[in-house]
Amino acid sequence: VAAVAPPAVDWWTSTEDLRLRLSPQPALAPSALEGNGRGLVRVDATLTRQSILGIGSSLEHATCYNLTLLPPETRDRVIESLVHPDKGIGMSLMRVCIGTSDFAPGPFYTYADLPSGQKDPELHTFSIERDREYVLPVLKAARRHAPDLRFFASPWSPPAWMKSNQRIGGGSLLPEHYPHFAEYLVRFIEAYRAEGIPIHALTVQNEPEFNPEAYPTCRWTAEQQREFVRDHLGPLFRKRGIDTLIWVYDHNFNNIEFASTILSDPAAARFVDGTAFHLYEGRPSAMTRLQRRHPDKHLYFTEGSTFGVKGATEILSYFLNGSRTYNAWVTMIDHRGQPNVSGFHDCSPTAIVLQRDSLEPEYRFDYYMYGHFSRFIRPGALRLDTPRGARSPSHAAFRNPDGTL
């Protein structure tokens, strides 16, 4: 009986000069190994690591605003190019903001803003109406192109009247308003669900250890977040039948003690699915260290754009250290770096840049680089073990639910 030849290997490539853009190449026929095997990539398909939840970017206010400036047909085509699994790069997980983030056209808002000196603990004024202008239409269009698209959400600030400084920027959440902020987050989830936008997961606070006053921020200690999740948010989710997952921390690699403080308390940890990370300080290996302490909790990379070929190796490092996700931050800024009303953070050119004068989208190399991940590593994929040699190139391997590697 003749031996069955192993299947050919399909492959695609992109170049930074954009000469090749996710371009399919002639299939490679497997052949016997020659030489000493240096630089060889070995895959052990019998040993699996974490499952992949999704790969994507953000549909924050700046991106949604810029998309709505486009002619309708162009806007629809750009959204399709982001999330459609065949006609686009198949982004499968998108981050949304609970109220405005720093990248927004302004003015900043939450869903329960009041004149100075007023309070609304019963949240009679709660409303997502302002999201109907340009955020919700984009999210709904994305779901039309990709019905299985998942969203996770993050607040940048509670309403000012809940905070120590009575401002949307800076300050911290007053303990007396912990139950009101928990209710606020539940109202958001329920309101978005009613709009056909289910929220798969929620982070308690974006970057809780950084709170400049120039844009919506709120400082939390690990102990405060532990108390809030344990005594307020987690129990309220259960009481109201909310199946949205809770992710804690949502900040840089350099302080895993924040997450560990929460996860070491069984009464808080029972409500927590995992920990979210950003890239701005520390190293991805911190995720591995945290998982060794808390192996029953998941890891998620929730914010940080990477650039060029080097950026691809950075994304690989997040997966190799256990993350179930990769999400870039800000998907489409314009050629002037706008909208960015606070100006506190500069914005590097995004994967797609809006040429504001011509209203034409410019697809940069990073769009195609992200596509090398999001288009081929599908939700539910399992990372496979890849023993690393001294001369091995940066690599990772995944097996999709359909069996493709």
Coordinates of C-alpha atoms in Angstrom, one line a residue:
V1 CA 0.0 0.0 0.0
A2 CA 1.4 3.3 -1.0
A3 CA 2.1 5.8 1.8
V4 CA -0.3 8.7 2.0
A5 CA 1.6 12.0 1.4
P6 CA 1.1 14.7 4.0
P7 CA -1.0 17.6 2.9
A8 CA 0.5 20.6 1.2
V9 CA 1.1 23.7 3.3
D10 CA -0.8 26.8 2.3
W11 CA 0.8 30.1 3.3
W12 CA 0.3 33.9 2.9
T13 CA 2.7 36.8 3.2
S14 CA 2.7 40.6 3.6
T15 CA 5.5 43.0 3.1
E16 CA 6.0 46.4 4.8
D17 CA 6.3 48.1 1.5
L18 CA 2.7 46.8 0.8
R19 CA 3.8 45.0 -2.3
L20 CA 2.3 41.9 -0.8
R21 CA -0.9 42.2 1.3
L22 CA -2.0 38.9 2.9
S23 CA -1.1 37.4 -0.5
P24 CA -1.4 33.7 -1.0
Q25 CA 1.8 31.9 -2.1
P26 CA 2.3 28.6 -3.9
A27 CA 1.6 25.7 -1.6
L28 CA 4.6 24.1 -0.1
A29 CA 5.0 20.3 -0.4
P30 CA 6.5 18.7 2.7
S31 CA 9.8 17.0 2.2
A32 CA 12.4 15.1 4.3
L33 CA 14.4 17.2 6.7
E34 CA 17.9 18.0 5.5
G35 CA 20.8 19.4 7.3
N36 CA 21.1 19.7 11.1
G37 CA 17.6 21.1 11.7
R38 CA 18.7 24.5 13.0
G39 CA 15.9 27.0 12.8
L40 CA 13.4 24.2 12.7
V41 CA 9.9 24.8 14.1
R42 CA 8.6 21.8 15.9
V43 CA 4.9 21.4 16.8
D44 CA 3.6 18.9 19.3
A45 CA -0.1 18.5 18.3
T46 CA -0.6 16.2 21.3
L47 CA 0.1 18.9 23.9
T48 CA -2.3 21.8 24.0
R49 CA -2.2 25.0 25.9
Q50 CA -4.9 27.8 26.2
S51 CA -7.9 28.2 24.0
I52 CA -8.4 31.4 22.0
L53 CA -11.4 33.6 22.7
G54 CA -10.7 36.1 19.9
I55 CA -8.4 38.6 18.2
G56 CA -9.3 42.1 17.3
S57 CA -9.1 45.8 18.1
S58 CA -11.4 48.4 19.5
L59 CA -14.5 50.2 18.3
E60 CA -14.0 53.1 20.7
H61 CA -15.5 56.5 20.0
A62 CA -12.7 57.9 17.8
T63 CA -12.9 54.9 15.5
C64 CA -16.7 54.9 15.4
Y65 CA -16.8 58.7 14.8
N66 CA -14.3 58.5 11.9
L67 CA -16.2 55.6 10.3
T68 CA -19.4 57.7 10.3
L69 CA -17.7 60.4 8.3
L70 CA -17.3 58.0 5.4
P71 CA -19.8 57.7 2.6
P72 CA -22.2 54.8 3.6
E73 CA -20.9 52.3 1.0
T74 CA -17.3 53.0 2.0
R75 CA -18.1 52.8 5.7
D76 CA -19.8 49.4 5.2
R77 CA -16.8 48.2 3.1
V78 CA -14.3 49.2 5.8
I79 CA -16.3 47.5 8.6
E80 CA -16.6 44.4 6.5
S81 CA -12.8 44.5 5.9
L82 CA -12.3 44.4 9.7
V83 CA -14.7 41.7 10.9
H84 CA -15.8 39.5 8.0
P85 CA -14.0 36.1 8.3
D86 CA -13.7 35.7 4.5
K87 CA -14.0 39.2 2.9
G88 CA -11.9 40.8 5.6
I89 CA -9.4 39.9 8.2
G90 CA -11.9 38.3 10.5
M91 CA -11.4 40.2 13.7
S92 CA -13.5 38.3 16.2
L93 CA -13.3 40.2 19.4
M94 CA -13.8 44.0 19.8
R95 CA -13.4 46.3 22.8
V96 CA -16.1 49.0 23.4
C97 CA -16.2 51.8 26.0
I98 CA -18.7 52.3 28.7
G99 CA -19.0 56.0 28.2
T100 CA -16.1 57.8 26.5
S101 CA -12.5 57.0 26.7
D102 CA -9.6 59.4 26.0
F103 CA -9.9 59.0 22.3
A104 CA -13.2 60.7 21.5
P105 CA -14.4 63.8 19.7
G106 CA -15.7 65.3 22.9
P107 CA -17.3 66.3 25.1
F108 CA -16.6 63.4 27.4
Y109 CA -19.6 61.7 28.9
T110 CA -20.9 58.9 31.1
Y111 CA -24.5 57.5 31.1
A112 CA -25.6 59.4 34.2
D113 CA -24.1 62.9 34.0
L114 CA -25.6 65.6 36.3
P115 CA -25.0 69.2 37.1
S116 CA -22.4 69.8 39.8
G117 CA -23.8 69.1 43.3
Q118 CA -26.5 66.7 42.2
K119 CA -26.7 63.0 42.8
D120 CA -28.8 60.2 41.3
P121 CA -28.3 57.0 43.3
E122 CA -31.4 55.4 41.8
L123 CA -30.0 56.1 38.3
H124 CA -33.2 57.7 37.1
T125 CA -31.1 59.6 34.5
F126 CA -29.3 56.6 33.2
S127 CA -29.3 56.6 29.4
I128 CA -27.2 55.3 26.5
E129 CA -28.8 57.7 24.1
R130 CA -25.6 59.5 23.2
D131 CA -24.1 56.2 21.9
R132 CA -26.9 56.2 19.3
E133 CA -25.2 59.0 17.4
Y134 CA -22.3 57.0 16.0
V135 CA -21.2 54.2 18.3
L136 CA -24.2 51.8 18.2
P137 CA -24.7 52.1 14.4
V138 CA -21.1 50.9 13.9
L139 CA -21.4 48.1 16.4
K140 CA -24.6 46.9 14.8
A141 CA -23.1 47.1 11.3
A142 CA -20.2 45.0 12.5
R143 CA -22.6 42.4 13.9
R144 CA -24.4 42.2 10.5
H145 CA -21.1 41.4 8.8
A146 CA -20.0 39.0 11.6
P147 CA -22.9 37.6 13.6
D148 CA -20.5 35.7 15.9
L149 CA -18.5 38.8 16.7
R150 CA -17.9 39.2 20.5
F151 CA -17.6 42.4 22.4
F152 CA -16.0 43.2 25.8
A153 CA -16.4 46.5 27.5
S154 CA -14.5 48.8 29.8
P155 CA -15.4 51.9 31.8
W156 CA -12.9 54.8 31.9
S157 CA -14.8 56.6 34.7
P158 CA -18.0 56.3 36.8
P159 CA -20.2 59.4 36.7
A160 CA -18.6 62.4 38.4
W161 CA -21.1 62.5 41.3
M162 CA -19.9 59.0 42.4
K163 CA -16.3 60.1 42.7
S164 CA -14.0 61.7 45.3
N165 CA -13.2 64.8 43.2
Q166 CA -16.7 65.1 41.6
R167 CA -15.0 65.1 38.2
I168 CA -15.0 62.7 35.3
G169 CA -11.2 62.8 35.2
G170 CA -9.0 61.8 38.2
G171 CA -10.3 60.9 41.6
S172 CA -11.6 57.6 42.8
L173 CA -15.0 55.9 43.3
L174 CA -16.4 56.7 46.8
P175 CA -17.2 53.5 48.7
E176 CA -20.7 54.7 49.4
H177 CA -21.3 54.5 45.6
Y178 CA -20.0 51.0 45.1
P179 CA -23.6 49.6 44.9
H180 CA -24.7 52.4 42.5
F181 CA -21.7 51.8 40.2
A182 CA -22.4 48.1 40.1
E183 CA -26.0 48.9 39.1
Y184 CA -24.7 51.3 36.5
L185 CA -22.6 48.6 34.9
V186 CA -25.5 46.2 34.9
R187 CA -27.8 48.8 33.3
F188 CA -25.2 49.2 30.6
I189 CA -25.1 45.5 29.9
E190 CA -28.9 45.3 29.8
A191 CA -29.2 48.3 27.6
Y192 CA -26.7 47.1 25.1
R193 CA -28.3 43.6 25.1
A194 CA -31.6 45.2 24.2
E195 CA -29.9 46.9 21.2
G196 CA -28.6 43.5 20.0
I197 CA -25.1 44.0 21.3
P198 CA -24.3 41.3 23.9
I199 CA -21.3 42.0 26.2
H200 CA -19.2 38.9 26.6
A201 CA -17.0 40.3 29.3
L202 CA -16.5 43.5 31.3
T203 CA -13.3 44.9 32.9
V204 CA -14.0 46.7 36.1
Q205 CA -11.9 49.8 35.2
N206 CA -9.5 50.7 32.4
E207 CA -6.0 51.3 33.9
P208 CA -7.0 51.6 37.5
E209 CA -3.6 52.8 38.6
F210 CA -3.4 55.8 36.3
N211 CA -5.8 58.8 36.8
P212 CA -4.8 62.1 35.2
E213 CA -7.6 64.6 35.2
A214 CA -7.3 65.4 31.5
Y215 CA -9.7 62.7 30.4
P216 CA -12.0 60.1 32.0
T217 CA -10.1 58.1 34.6
C218 CA -10.6 56.6 38.0
R219 CA -8.0 55.2 40.5
W220 CA -8.6 51.9 42.3
T221 CA -6.4 50.0 44.7
A222 CA -6.4 46.2 44.4
E223 CA -8.2 46.1 47.8
Q224 CA -10.9 48.4 46.6
Q225 CA -11.5 46.4 43.4
R226 CA -11.5 43.2 45.4
E227 CA -14.3 44.6 47.7
F228 CA -16.3 46.0 44.8
V229 CA -16.3 42.7 42.9
R230 CA -16.8 40.5 46.0
D231 CA -19.5 42.5 47.7
H232 CA -21.3 44.3 45.0
L233 CA -20.6 43.6 41.3
G234 CA -20.4 39.8 41.5
P235 CA -23.5 39.3 43.7
L236 CA -25.5 41.8 41.6
F237 CA -24.6 39.9 38.4
R238 CA -25.9 36.7 39.9
K239 CA -29.0 38.3 41.3
R240 CA -29.9 39.8 37.9
G241 CA -28.9 36.8 35.8
I242 CA -26.0 38.6 34.1
D243 CA -23.7 36.0 32.3
T244 CA -21.2 38.6 31.3
L245 CA -17.7 37.6 32.5
I246 CA -15.7 39.8 34.9
W247 CA -12.1 40.5 34.2
V248 CA -10.0 42.4 36.8
Y249 CA -7.0 44.7 36.7
D250 CA -6.9 45.8 33.0
H251 CA -3.5 47.5 33.2
N252 CA 0.2 46.9 32.6
F253 CA 2.3 43.8 33.0
N254 CA 4.3 45.4 35.8
N255 CA 2.0 44.8 38.7
I256 CA 0.6 41.3 38.9
E257 CA 0.1 41.8 42.7
F258 CA -3.0 43.9 41.9
A259 CA -4.7 40.9 40.3
S260 CA -3.3 38.4 42.7
T261 CA -4.7 40.3 45.6
I262 CA -8.2 39.8 44.2
L263 CA -7.7 36.3 43.0
S264 CA -6.3 35.2 46.4
D265 CA -9.6 36.0 48.1
P266 CA -11.9 33.0 47.3
A267 CA -15.0 35.1 48.0
A268 CA -14.0 37.6 45.2
A269 CA -12.3 35.1 42.9
R270 CA -15.5 33.0 42.5
F271 CA -16.9 35.9 40.4
V272 CA -13.8 36.5 38.3
D273 CA -13.1 34.8 35.0
G274 CA -9.6 36.2 34.5
T275 CA -7.1 39.1 34.4
A276 CA -6.7 41.7 31.6
F277 CA -3.4 43.2 30.7
H278 CA -1.9 46.2 28.7
L279 CA 1.6 46.5 27.2
Y280 CA 2.9 49.9 28.3
E281 CA 5.1 48.7 31.2
G282 CA 6.6 45.4 32.2
R283 CA 7.0 42.2 30.2
P284 CA 4.5 39.6 28.9
S285 CA 6.2 36.9 31.0
A286 CA 4.3 38.4 34.0
M287 CA 1.2 36.7 32.7
T288 CA 2.9 33.3 33.0
R289 CA 3.9 34.1 36.6
L290 CA 0.4 35.1 37.5
Q291 CA -1.1 32.0 36.0
R292 CA 1.3 29.8 37.9
R293 CA -0.2 31.3 41.1
H294 CA -3.8 31.1 39.9
P295 CA -3.9 28.3 37.2
D296 CA -7.7 28.2 37.3
K297 CA -8.1 31.8 36.0
H298 CA -7.7 33.0 32.4
L299 CA -5.4 35.7 30.9
Y300 CA -6.4 38.3 28.4
F301 CA -4.5 40.9 26.5
T302 CA -6.9 43.8 26.1
E303 CA -5.0 46.9 25.0
G304 CA -2.0 47.7 23.0
S305 CA -1.2 48.3 19.3
T306 CA 1.9 46.8 17.9
F307 CA 3.6 47.9 14.7
G308 CA 5.5 46.3 11.8
V309 CA 7.1 42.9 11.6
K310 CA 8.4 43.4 15.1
G311 CA 4.8 43.9 16.2
A312 CA 4.0 40.4 15.1
T313 CA 6.7 39.0 17.3
E314 CA 5.2 41.0 20.2
I315 CA 1.8 39.5 19.6
L316 CA 3.3 36.0 19.5
S317 CA 4.8 36.7 23.0
Y318 CA 1.4 37.4 24.4
F319 CA 0.0 34.1 23.2
L320 CA 3.1 32.2 24.3
N321 CA 2.6 33.6 27.8
G322 CA -0.9 32.3 28.0
S323 CA -3.2 35.1 26.7
R324 CA -6.5 34.0 25.2
T325 CA -6.9 37.3 23.3
Y326 CA -5.1 40.1 21.5
N327 CA -6.7 43.5 21.1
A328 CA -5.1 46.5 19.5
W329 CA -6.2 50.0 20.7
V330 CA -7.9 52.5 18.3
T331 CA -8.6 51.1 14.9
M332 CA -9.0 54.1 12.8
I333 CA -7.6 57.6 13.6
D334 CA -7.4 60.3 11.0
H335 CA -4.2 61.5 9.4
R336 CA -3.9 64.3 12.0
G337 CA -4.3 61.9 14.9
Q338 CA -7.9 63.0 15.5
P339 CA -10.3 62.9 17.2
N340 CA -8.4 63.1 20.4
V341 CA -10.0 65.9 22.4
S342 CA -7.8 65.8 25.5
G343 CA -4.6 65.5 23.6
F344 CA -3.0 63.8 26.7
H345 CA -1.8 60.8 24.7
D346 CA -0.5 61.1 21.1
C347 CA -1.8 58.4 18.7
S348 CA 0.5 56.6 16.4
P349 CA -1.0 55.9 12.9
T350 CA -3.5 53.1 13.3
A351 CA -4.1 50.0 11.1
I352 CA -6.5 52.1 9.0
V353 CA -6.0 55.8 8.7
L354 CA -8.7 58.2 7.5
Q355 CA -7.4 60.7 5.1
R356 CA -9.7 63.4 6.3
D357 CA -9.5 65.7 3.2
S358 CA -10.5 63.0 0.7
L359 CA -12.5 60.8 3.2
E360 CA -10.5 57.8 1.9
P361 CA -9.3 55.0 4.2
E362 CA -5.6 54.1 4.0
Y363 CA -4.8 50.5 4.9
R364 CA -1.4 50.4 6.5
F365 CA 0.9 47.3 6.9
D366 CA -0.4 46.7 10.4
Y367 CA -3.9 46.0 9.1
Y368 CA -2.5 43.1 7.1
M369 CA -0.1 42.0 10.0
Y370 CA -3.1 41.8 12.3
G371 CA -4.9 39.8 9.7
H372 CA -2.1 37.1 9.8
F373 CA -3.4 36.4 13.3
S374 CA -7.2 37.2 13.2
R375 CA -8.0 35.6 9.9
F376 CA -6.3 32.3 10.6
I377 CA -6.6 31.8 14.3
R378 CA -10.3 31.4 14.9
P379 CA -12.2 31.5 18.2
G380 CA -12.0 28.2 19.9
A381 CA -8.5 27.4 18.5
L382 CA -6.1 25.7 20.8
R383 CA -2.5 26.7 21.1
L384 CA -0.2 23.8 20.5
D385 CA 3.1 23.2 22.2
T386 CA 6.1 24.3 20.1
P387 CA 9.4 23.3 21.8
R388 CA 11.8 26.1 21.2
G389 CA 15.4 25.7 19.9
A390 CA 18.2 28.2 20.3
R391 CA 17.9 29.3 16.7
S392 CA 14.2 28.9 16.2
P393 CA 12.4 32.0 14.7
S394 CA 9.5 33.6 16.6
H395 CA 6.6 31.3 16.2
A396 CA 3.4 29.8 17.7
A397 CA 1.0 27.1 16.5
F398 CA -2.7 26.7 16.8
R399 CA -5.3 24.1 15.9
N400 CA -8.7 25.6 14.9
P401 CA -12.0 23.9 15.7
D402 CA -12.2 22.7 12.1
G403 CA -8.9 20.9 12.5
T404 CA -6.8 23.2 10.4
L405 CA -3.4 24.2 11.9

